[in-house]
Tab-separated table of C-alpha atoms and ligand atoms in Angstrom:
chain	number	residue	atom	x	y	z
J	1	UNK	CA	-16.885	-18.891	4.862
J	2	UNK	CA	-15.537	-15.663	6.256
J	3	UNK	CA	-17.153	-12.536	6.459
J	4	UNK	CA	-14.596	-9.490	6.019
J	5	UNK	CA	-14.038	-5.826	6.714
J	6	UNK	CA	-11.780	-4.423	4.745
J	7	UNK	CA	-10.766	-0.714	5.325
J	8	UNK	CA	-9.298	1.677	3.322
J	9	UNK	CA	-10.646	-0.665	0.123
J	10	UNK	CA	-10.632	2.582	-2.239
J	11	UNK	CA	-7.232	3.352	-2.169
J	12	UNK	CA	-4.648	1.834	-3.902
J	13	UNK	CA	-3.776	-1.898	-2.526
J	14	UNK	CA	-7.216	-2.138	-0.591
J	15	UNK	CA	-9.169	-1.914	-3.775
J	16	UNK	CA	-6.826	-4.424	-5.710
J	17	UNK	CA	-7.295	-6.776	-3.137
J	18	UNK	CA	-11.254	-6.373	-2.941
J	19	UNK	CA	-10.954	-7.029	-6.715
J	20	UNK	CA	-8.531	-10.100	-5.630
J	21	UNK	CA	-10.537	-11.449	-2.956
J	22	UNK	CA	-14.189	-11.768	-4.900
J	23	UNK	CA	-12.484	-12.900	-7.661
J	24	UNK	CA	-11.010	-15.704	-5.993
J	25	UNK	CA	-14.055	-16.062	-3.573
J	26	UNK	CA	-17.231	-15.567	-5.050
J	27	UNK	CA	-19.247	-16.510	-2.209
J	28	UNK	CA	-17.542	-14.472	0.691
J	29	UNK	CA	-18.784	-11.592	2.209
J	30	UNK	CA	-16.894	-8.176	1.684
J	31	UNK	CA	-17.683	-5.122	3.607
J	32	UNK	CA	-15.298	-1.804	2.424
J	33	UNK	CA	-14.851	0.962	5.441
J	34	UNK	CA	-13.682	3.809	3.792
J	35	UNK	CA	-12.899	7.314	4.502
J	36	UNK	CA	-12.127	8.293	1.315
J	37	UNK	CA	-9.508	10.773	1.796
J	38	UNK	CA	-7.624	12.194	-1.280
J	39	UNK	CA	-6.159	9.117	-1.882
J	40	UNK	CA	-9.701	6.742	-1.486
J	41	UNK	CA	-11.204	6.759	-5.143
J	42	UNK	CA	-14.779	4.865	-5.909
J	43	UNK	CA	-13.525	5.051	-9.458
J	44	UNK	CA	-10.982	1.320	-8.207
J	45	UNK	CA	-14.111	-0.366	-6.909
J	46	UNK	CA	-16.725	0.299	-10.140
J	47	UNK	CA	-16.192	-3.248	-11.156
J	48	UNK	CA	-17.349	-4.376	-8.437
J	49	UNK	CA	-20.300	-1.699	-7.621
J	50	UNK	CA	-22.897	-4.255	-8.317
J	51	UNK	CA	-21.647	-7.414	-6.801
J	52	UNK	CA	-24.691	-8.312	-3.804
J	53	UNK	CA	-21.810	-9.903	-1.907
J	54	UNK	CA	-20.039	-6.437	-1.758
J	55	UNK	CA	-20.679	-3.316	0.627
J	56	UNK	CA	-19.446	-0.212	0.468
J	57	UNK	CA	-19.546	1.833	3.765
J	58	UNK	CA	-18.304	5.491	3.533
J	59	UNK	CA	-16.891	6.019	7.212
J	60	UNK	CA	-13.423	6.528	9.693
J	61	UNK	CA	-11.731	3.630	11.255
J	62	UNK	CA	-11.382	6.172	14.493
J	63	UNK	CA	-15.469	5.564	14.740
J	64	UNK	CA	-15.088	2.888	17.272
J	65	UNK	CA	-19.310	2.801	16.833
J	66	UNK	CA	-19.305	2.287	12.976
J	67	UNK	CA	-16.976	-0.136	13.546
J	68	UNK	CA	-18.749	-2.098	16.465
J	69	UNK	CA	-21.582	-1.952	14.666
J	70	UNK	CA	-20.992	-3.040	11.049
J	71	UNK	CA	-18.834	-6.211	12.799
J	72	UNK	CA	-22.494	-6.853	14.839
J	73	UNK	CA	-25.137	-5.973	11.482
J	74	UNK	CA	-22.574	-7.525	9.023
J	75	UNK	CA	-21.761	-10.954	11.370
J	76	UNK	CA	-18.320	-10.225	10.188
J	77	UNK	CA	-15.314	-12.517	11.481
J	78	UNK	CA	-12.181	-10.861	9.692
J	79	UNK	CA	-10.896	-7.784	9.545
J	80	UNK	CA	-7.945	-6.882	7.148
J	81	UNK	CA	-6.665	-3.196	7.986
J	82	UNK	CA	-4.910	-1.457	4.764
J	83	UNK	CA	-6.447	2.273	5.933
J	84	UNK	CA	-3.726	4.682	6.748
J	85	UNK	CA	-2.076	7.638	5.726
J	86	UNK	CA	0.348	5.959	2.889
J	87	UNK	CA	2.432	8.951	1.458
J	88	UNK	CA	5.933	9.061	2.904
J	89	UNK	CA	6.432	13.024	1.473
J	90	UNK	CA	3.207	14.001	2.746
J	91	UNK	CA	4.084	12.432	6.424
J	92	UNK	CA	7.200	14.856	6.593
J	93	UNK	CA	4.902	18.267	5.749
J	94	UNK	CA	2.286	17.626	7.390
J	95	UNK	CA	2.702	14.344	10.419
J	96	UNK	CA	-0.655	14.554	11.813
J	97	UNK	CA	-2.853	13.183	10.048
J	98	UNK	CA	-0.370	9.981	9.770
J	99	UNK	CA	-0.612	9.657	13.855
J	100	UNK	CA	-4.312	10.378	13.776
J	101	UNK	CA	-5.198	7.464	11.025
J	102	UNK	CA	-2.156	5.322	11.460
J	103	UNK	CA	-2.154	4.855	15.224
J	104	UNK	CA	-5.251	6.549	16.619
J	105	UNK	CA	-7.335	4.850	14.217
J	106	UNK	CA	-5.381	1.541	14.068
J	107	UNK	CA	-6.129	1.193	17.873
J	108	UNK	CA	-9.612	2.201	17.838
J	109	UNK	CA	-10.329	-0.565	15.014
J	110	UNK	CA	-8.369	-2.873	17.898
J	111	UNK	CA	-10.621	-1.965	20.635
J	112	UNK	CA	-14.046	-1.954	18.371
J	113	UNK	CA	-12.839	-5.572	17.504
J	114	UNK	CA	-11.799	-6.787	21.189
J	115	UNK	CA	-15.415	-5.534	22.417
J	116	UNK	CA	-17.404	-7.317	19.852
J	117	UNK	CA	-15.155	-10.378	19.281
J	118	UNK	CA	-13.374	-11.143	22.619
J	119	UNK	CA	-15.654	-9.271	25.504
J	120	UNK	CA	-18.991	-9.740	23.689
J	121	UNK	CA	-19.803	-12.562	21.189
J	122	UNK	CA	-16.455	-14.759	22.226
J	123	UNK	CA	-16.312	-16.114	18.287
J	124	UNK	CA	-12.927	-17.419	15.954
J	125	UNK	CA	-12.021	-13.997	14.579
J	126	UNK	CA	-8.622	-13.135	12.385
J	127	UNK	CA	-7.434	-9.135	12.714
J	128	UNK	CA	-5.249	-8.775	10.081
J	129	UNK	CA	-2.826	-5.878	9.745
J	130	UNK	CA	-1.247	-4.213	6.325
J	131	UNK	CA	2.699	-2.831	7.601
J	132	UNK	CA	5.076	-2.133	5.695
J	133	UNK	CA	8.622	-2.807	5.319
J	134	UNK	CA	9.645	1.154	6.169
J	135	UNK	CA	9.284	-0.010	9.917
J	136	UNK	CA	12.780	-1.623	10.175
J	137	UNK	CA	14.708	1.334	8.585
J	138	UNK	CA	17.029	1.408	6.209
J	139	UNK	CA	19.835	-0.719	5.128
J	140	UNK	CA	23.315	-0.027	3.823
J	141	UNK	CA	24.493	-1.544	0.415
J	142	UNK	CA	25.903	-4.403	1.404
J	143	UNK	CA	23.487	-5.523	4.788
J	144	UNK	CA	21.477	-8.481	4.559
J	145	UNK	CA	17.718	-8.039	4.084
J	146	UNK	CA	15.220	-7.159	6.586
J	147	UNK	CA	13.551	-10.353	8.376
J	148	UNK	CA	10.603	-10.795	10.812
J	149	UNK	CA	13.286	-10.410	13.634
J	150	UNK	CA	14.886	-7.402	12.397
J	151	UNK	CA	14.657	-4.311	15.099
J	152	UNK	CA	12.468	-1.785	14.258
J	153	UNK	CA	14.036	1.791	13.335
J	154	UNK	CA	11.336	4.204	11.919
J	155	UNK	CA	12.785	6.796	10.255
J	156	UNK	CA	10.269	8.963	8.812
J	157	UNK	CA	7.006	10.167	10.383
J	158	UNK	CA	5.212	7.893	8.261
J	159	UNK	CA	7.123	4.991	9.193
J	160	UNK	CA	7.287	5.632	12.852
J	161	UNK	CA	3.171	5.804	12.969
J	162	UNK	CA	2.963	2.319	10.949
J	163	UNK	CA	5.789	1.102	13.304
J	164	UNK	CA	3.504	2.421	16.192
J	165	UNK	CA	0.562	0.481	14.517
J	166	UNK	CA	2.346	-2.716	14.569
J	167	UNK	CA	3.138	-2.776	18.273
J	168	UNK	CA	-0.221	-2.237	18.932
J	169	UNK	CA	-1.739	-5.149	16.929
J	170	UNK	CA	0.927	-7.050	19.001
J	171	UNK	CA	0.077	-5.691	22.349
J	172	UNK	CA	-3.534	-6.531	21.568
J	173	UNK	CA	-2.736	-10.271	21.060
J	174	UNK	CA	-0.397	-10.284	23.649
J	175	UNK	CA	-2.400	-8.839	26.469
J	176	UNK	CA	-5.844	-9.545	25.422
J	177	UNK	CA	-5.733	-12.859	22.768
J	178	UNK	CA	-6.627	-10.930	19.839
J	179	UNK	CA	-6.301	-13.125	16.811
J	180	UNK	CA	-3.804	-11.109	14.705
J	181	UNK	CA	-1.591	-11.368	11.843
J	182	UNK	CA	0.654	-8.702	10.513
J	183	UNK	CA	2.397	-8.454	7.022
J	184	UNK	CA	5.176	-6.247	6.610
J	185	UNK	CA	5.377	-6.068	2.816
J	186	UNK	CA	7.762	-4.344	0.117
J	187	UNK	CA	7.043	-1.298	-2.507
J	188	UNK	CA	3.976	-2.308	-4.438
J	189	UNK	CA	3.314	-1.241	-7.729
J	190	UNK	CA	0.491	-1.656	-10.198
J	191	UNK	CA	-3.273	-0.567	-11.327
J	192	UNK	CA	-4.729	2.146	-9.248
J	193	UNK	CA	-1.495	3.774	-8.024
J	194	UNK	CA	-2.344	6.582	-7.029
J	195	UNK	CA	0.194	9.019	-8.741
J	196	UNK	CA	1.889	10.795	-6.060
J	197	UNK	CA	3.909	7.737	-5.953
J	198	UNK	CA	7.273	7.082	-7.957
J	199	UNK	CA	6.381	4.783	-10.417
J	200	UNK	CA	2.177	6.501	-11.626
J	201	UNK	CA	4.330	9.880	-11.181
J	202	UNK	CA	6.673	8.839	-13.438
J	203	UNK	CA	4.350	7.676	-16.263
J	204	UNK	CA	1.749	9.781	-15.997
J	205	UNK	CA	4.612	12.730	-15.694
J	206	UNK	CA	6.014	11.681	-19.296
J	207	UNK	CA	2.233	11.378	-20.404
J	208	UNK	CA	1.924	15.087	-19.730
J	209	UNK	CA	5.466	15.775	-21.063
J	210	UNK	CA	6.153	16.888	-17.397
J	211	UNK	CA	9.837	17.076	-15.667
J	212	UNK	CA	10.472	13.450	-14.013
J	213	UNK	CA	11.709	14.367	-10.517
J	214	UNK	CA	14.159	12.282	-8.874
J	215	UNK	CA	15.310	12.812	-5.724
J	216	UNK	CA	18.894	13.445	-4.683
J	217	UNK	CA	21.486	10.953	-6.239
J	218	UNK	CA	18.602	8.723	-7.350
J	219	UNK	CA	20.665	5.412	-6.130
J	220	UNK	CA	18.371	4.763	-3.536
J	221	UNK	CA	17.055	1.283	-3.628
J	222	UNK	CA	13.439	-0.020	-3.504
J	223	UNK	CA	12.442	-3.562	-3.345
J	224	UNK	CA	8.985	-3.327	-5.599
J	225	UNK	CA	6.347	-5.880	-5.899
J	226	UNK	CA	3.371	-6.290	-8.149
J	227	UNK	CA	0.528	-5.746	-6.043
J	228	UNK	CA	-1.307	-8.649	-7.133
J	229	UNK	CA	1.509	-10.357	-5.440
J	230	UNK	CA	0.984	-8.633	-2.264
J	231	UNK	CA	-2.725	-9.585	-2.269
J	232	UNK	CA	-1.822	-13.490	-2.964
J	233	UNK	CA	0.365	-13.145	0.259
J	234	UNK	CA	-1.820	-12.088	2.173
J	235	UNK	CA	-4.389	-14.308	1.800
J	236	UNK	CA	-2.337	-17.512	2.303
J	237	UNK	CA	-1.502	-14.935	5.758
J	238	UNK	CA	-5.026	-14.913	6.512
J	239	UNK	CA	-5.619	-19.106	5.411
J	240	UNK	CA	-2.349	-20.292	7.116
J	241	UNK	CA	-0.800	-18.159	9.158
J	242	UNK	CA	-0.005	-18.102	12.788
J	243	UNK	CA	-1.958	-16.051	14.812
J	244	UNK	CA	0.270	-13.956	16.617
J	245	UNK	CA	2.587	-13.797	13.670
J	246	UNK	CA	4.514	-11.392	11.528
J	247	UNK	CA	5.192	-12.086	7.752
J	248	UNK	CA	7.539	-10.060	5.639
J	249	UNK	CA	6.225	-10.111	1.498
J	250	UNK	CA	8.727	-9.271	-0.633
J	251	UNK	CA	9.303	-9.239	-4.559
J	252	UNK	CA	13.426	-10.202	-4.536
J	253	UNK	CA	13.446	-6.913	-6.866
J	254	UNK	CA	15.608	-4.567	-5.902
J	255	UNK	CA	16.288	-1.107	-8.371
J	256	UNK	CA	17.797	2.330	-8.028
J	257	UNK	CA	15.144	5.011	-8.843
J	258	UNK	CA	17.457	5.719	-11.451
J	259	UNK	CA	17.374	2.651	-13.145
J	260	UNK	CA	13.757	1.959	-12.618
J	261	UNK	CA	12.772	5.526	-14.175
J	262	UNK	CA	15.142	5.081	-17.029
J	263	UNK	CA	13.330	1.447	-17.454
J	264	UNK	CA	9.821	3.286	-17.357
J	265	UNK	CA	11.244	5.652	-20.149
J	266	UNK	CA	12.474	3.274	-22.851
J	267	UNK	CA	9.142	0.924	-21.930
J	268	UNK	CA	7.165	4.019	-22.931
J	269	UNK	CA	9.144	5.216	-26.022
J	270	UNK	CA	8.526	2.164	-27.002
J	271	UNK	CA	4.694	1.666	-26.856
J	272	UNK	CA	3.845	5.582	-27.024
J	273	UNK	CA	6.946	7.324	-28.518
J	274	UNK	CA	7.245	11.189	-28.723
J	275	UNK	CA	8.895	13.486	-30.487
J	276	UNK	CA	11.372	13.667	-27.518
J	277	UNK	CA	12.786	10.506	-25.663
J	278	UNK	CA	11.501	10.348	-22.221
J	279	UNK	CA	14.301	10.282	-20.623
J	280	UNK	CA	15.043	13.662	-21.052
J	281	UNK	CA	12.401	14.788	-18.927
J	282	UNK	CA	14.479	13.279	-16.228
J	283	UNK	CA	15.271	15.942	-13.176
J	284	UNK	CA	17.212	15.586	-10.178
J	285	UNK	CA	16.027	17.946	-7.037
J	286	UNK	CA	16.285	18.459	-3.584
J	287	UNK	CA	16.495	15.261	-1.818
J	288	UNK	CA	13.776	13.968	0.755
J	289	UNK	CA	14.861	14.843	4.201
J	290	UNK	CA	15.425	11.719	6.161
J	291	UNK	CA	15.854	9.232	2.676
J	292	UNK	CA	16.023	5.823	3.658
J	293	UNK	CA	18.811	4.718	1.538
J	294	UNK	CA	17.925	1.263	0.435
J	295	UNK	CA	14.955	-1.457	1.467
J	296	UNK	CA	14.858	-5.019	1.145
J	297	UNK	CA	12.795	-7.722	1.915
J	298	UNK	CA	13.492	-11.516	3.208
J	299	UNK	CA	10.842	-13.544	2.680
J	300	UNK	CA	12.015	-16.800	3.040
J	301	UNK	CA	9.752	-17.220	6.707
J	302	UNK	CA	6.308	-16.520	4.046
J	303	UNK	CA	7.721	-18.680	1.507
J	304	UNK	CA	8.705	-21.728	3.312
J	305	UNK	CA	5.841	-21.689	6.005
J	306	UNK	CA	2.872	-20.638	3.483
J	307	UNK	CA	4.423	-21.408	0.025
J	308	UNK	CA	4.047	-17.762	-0.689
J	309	UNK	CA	5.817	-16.796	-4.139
J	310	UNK	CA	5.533	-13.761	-6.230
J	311	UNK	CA	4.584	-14.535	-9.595
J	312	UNK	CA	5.607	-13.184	-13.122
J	313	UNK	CA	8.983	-11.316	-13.585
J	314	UNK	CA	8.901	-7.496	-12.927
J	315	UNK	CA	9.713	-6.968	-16.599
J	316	UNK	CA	5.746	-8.154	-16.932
J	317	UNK	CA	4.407	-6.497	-14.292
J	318	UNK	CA	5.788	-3.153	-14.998
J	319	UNK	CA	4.605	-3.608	-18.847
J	320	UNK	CA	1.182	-4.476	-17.425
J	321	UNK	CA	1.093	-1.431	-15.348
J	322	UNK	CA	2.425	1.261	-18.054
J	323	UNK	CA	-0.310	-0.894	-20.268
J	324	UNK	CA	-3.316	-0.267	-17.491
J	325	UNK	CA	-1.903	4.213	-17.189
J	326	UNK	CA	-2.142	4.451	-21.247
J	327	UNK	CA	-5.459	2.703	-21.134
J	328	UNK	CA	-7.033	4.049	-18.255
J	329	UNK	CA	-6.235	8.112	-18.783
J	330	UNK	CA	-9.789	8.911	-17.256
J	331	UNK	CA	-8.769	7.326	-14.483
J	332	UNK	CA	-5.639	9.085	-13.378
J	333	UNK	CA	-6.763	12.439	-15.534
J	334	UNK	CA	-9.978	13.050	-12.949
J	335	UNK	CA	-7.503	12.845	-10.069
J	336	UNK	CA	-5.395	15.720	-11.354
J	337	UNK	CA	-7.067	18.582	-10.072
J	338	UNK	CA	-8.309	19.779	-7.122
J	339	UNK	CA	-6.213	19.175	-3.815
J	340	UNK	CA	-4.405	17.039	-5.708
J	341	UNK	CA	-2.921	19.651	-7.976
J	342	UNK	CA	-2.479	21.898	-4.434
J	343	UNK	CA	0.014	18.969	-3.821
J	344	UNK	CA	1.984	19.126	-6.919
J	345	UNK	CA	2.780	22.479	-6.661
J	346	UNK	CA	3.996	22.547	-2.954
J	347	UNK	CA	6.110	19.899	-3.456
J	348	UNK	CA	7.718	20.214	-6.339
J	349	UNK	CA	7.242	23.998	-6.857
J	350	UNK	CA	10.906	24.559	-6.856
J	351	UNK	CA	12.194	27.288	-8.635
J	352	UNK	CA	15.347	25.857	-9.942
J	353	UNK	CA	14.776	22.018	-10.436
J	354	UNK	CA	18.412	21.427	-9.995
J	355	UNK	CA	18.547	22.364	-6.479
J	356	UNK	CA	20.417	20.149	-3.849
T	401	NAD	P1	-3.491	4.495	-0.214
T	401	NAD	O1	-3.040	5.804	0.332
T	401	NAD	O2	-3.551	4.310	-1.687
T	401	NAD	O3	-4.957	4.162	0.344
T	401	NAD	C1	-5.327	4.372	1.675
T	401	NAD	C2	-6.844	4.230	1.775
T	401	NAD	O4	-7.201	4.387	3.158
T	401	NAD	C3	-7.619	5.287	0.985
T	401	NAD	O5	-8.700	4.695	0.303
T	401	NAD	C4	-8.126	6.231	2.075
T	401	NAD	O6	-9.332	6.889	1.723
T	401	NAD	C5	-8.301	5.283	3.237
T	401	NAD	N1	-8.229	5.965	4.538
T	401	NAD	C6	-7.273	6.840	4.954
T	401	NAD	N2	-7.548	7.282	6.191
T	401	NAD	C7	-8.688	6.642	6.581
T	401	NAD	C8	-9.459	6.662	7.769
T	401	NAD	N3	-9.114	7.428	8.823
T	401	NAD	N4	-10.560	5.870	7.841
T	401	NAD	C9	-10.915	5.101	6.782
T	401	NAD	N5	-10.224	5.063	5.627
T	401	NAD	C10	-9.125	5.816	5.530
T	401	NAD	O7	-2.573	3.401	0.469
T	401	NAD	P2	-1.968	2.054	-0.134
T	401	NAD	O8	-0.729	2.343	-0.863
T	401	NAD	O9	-3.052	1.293	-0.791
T	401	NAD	O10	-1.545	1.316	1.222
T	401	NAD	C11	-2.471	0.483	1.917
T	401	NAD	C12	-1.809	-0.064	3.151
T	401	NAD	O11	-0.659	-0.829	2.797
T	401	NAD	C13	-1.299	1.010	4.112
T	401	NAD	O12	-1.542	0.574	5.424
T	401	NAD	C14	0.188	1.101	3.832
T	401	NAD	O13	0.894	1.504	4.970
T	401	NAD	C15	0.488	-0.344	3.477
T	401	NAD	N6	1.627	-0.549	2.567
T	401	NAD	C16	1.689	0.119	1.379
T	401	NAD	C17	2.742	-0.137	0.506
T	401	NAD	C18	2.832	0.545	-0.836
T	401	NAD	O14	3.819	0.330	-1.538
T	401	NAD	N7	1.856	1.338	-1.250
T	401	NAD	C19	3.728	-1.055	0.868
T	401	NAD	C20	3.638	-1.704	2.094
T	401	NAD	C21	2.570	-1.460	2.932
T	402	TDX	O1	8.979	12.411	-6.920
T	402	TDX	C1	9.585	11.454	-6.408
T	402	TDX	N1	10.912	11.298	-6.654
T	402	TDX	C2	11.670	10.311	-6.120
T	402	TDX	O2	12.875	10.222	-6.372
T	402	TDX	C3	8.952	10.498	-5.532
T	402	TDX	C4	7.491	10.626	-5.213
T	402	TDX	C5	9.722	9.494	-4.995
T	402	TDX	N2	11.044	9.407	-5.248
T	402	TDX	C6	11.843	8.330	-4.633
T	402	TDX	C7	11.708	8.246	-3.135
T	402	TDX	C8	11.893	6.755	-2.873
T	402	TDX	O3	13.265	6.454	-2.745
T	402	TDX	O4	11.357	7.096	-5.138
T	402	TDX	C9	11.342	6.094	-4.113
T	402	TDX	C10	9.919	5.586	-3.958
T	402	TDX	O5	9.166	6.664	-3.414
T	402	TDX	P1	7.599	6.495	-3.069
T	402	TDX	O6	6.886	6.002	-4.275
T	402	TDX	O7	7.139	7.749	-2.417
T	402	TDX	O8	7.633	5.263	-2.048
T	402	TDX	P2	8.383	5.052	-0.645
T	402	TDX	O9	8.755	6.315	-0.004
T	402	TDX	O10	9.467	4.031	-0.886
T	402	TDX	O11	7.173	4.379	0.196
T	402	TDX	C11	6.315	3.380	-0.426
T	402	TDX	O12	6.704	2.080	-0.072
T	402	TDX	C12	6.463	1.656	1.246
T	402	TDX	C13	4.851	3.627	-0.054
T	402	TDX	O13	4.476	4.937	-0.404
T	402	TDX	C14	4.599	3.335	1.399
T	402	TDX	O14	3.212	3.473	1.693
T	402	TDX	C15	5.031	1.915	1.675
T	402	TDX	O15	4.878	1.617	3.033
């Protein structure tokens, strides 16, 4: 029966796959470490507040002590890593906090587990790490999609510390037999997006009656994934996967921003309509520097070796997840304030919207 630590649990994926996890096994022990930043919310793990199999520790994944010491008190055997910095806009004003969490803290949660599971107690252990697709760069309109063997070309700050990350893990099984795994997955979407992200920004925007801001031409291409998905892949990572391993998770979903906001805007005319259509709020501003122009994700290597498939069309998923916004307002309303609201303004305080 294994015994987990899962970090960053509060934010967005983390918390859906805590929620996953003890849904799907009752019995297993879960231990959340948690920093919770701005993005890290107790709110996502409420329904789960009073389950005795569950733990919530408030604490850094660069305290190598914490760490050594909840593996020891907790007996814990697997580790899977989703803390990190996660906002691609925020890595570009402000990088260090991305190298402090992403890396830094990524190799300190390496070396608390090589002391206690390698050097120490000498015991079956599984280090699994959360990457992301952004590592391998971006892809032109008509290039295959990215596979487990595709060179790695980081292009923003964000995805050059995740892309840092990832070697490590590596390095750590090469050199010194850590057990590892690492997942390099897609754009997720779904409950608990935290809405400085396209698709909560978006919804929560037209909630509000707020300009939709879409960067540059808005024909740059995401590959998105329901995030339940995600979590199913990465547990048939952590049952059957190699150690040593990389797995790309993927939802075989590609969209413009364009399309996907205009989507989002009919989707909620139709369940909440306004006086307005939505789509009007639509506004195209400065682009991001750097803007990888298109991801994708092959997926066939998860798919034939652990029978991993995303389930549900996106039409579904994306109905679900306008659904959860309209019904959970509390949820999304407490987080705009505060630094939050700080955030807003800086980065989309442009005088003139239409500004290229
Ligand atoms: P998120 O920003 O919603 O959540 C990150 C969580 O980590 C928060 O709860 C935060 O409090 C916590 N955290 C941050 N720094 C910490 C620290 N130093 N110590 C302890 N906790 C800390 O992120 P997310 O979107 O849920 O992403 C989770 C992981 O999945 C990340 O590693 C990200 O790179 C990866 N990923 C995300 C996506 C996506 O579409 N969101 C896609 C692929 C991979
Ligand atoms: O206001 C916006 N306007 C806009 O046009 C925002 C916030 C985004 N965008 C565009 C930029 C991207 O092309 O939408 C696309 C998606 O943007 P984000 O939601 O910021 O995601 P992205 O930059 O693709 O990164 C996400 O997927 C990979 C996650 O945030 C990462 O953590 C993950 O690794």
């Amino acid at each position: 029966m294994p015994r987990l630590l899962v970090t960053g649990g509060a934010g967005f994926i983390g918390s859906n796959f805590v929620h996953y996890w003890l849904r799907r096994h009752p019995d297993d022990r879960l231990v959340v470490l948690d920093a919770l930043t701005y993005a890290g919310n107790l709110a996502n793990l409420e329904p789960v507040k009073h389950n005795p199999q569950y733990r919530f520790v408030h604490g850094n994944i660069c305290d190598q002590a914490l760490v050594e010491k909840l593996l020891v008190e907790e007996q814990l055997d697997t580790l899977v890593h989703f803390a990190a910095e996660s906002h691609v806009d925020r890595s570009i004003t402000g990088p260090d906090a991305f190298i402090e969490t992403n890396i830094v803290g990524t190799h300190s949660l390496l070396k608390a587990a090589k002391n206690i599971w390698l050097d120490t107690r000498r015991q079956e252990h599984r280090f699994h790490h959360v990457s992301t697709d952004e590592v391998y760069g971006s892809l032109g309109p008509h290039d295959p999609a990215f596979t487990e063997e595709t060179p790695y070309a980081p292009n923003s700050p964000y995805a050059a510390s995740k892309a840092a990350s990832d070697h490590l893990v590596r390095a750590y099984h090469h050199t010194y037999g850590l057990q590892v795994t690492t997942s390099n997955c897609s754009n997720n979407y779904g409950p608990y997006h935290f809405p400085e992200k396209l698709i909560p920004l978006v919804i929560t925007n037209i909630l509000q009656g707020k300009p939709i801001p879409i960067y540059g031409d808005g024909l740059n291409i995401r590959d998105w994934l329901y995030v339940e998905d995600h979590c199913r892949g990465i547990e048939l990572v952590l049952q059957q996967g190699r150690v040593g391993e990389t797995y790309n998770i993927g939802g075989n979903n590609e969209w413009t921003n364009i399309d996907i906001v205009k989507l989002i805007c009919d989707i909620m005319d139709e369940l909440r309509p306004r006086s307005t259509r939505s789509a009007e709020l639509i506004t195209f501003i400065k682009d991001r520097p750097g803007h990888d122009r298109r991801y994708a994700i092959d997926a066939e290597k998860t798919m034939t070796e652990l029978g991993y498939q995303p389930l549900g069309s996106f039409e579904t998923g994306i109905r679900k997840t306008i659904t959860w916004y309209l019904e959970n307002e509390a949820w999304w309303k407490s987080i705009m304030e505060g630094s939050y609201l700080e955030w807003i303004e800086k980065q989309y305080s442009i005088s003139d919207p239409t500004a290229k």
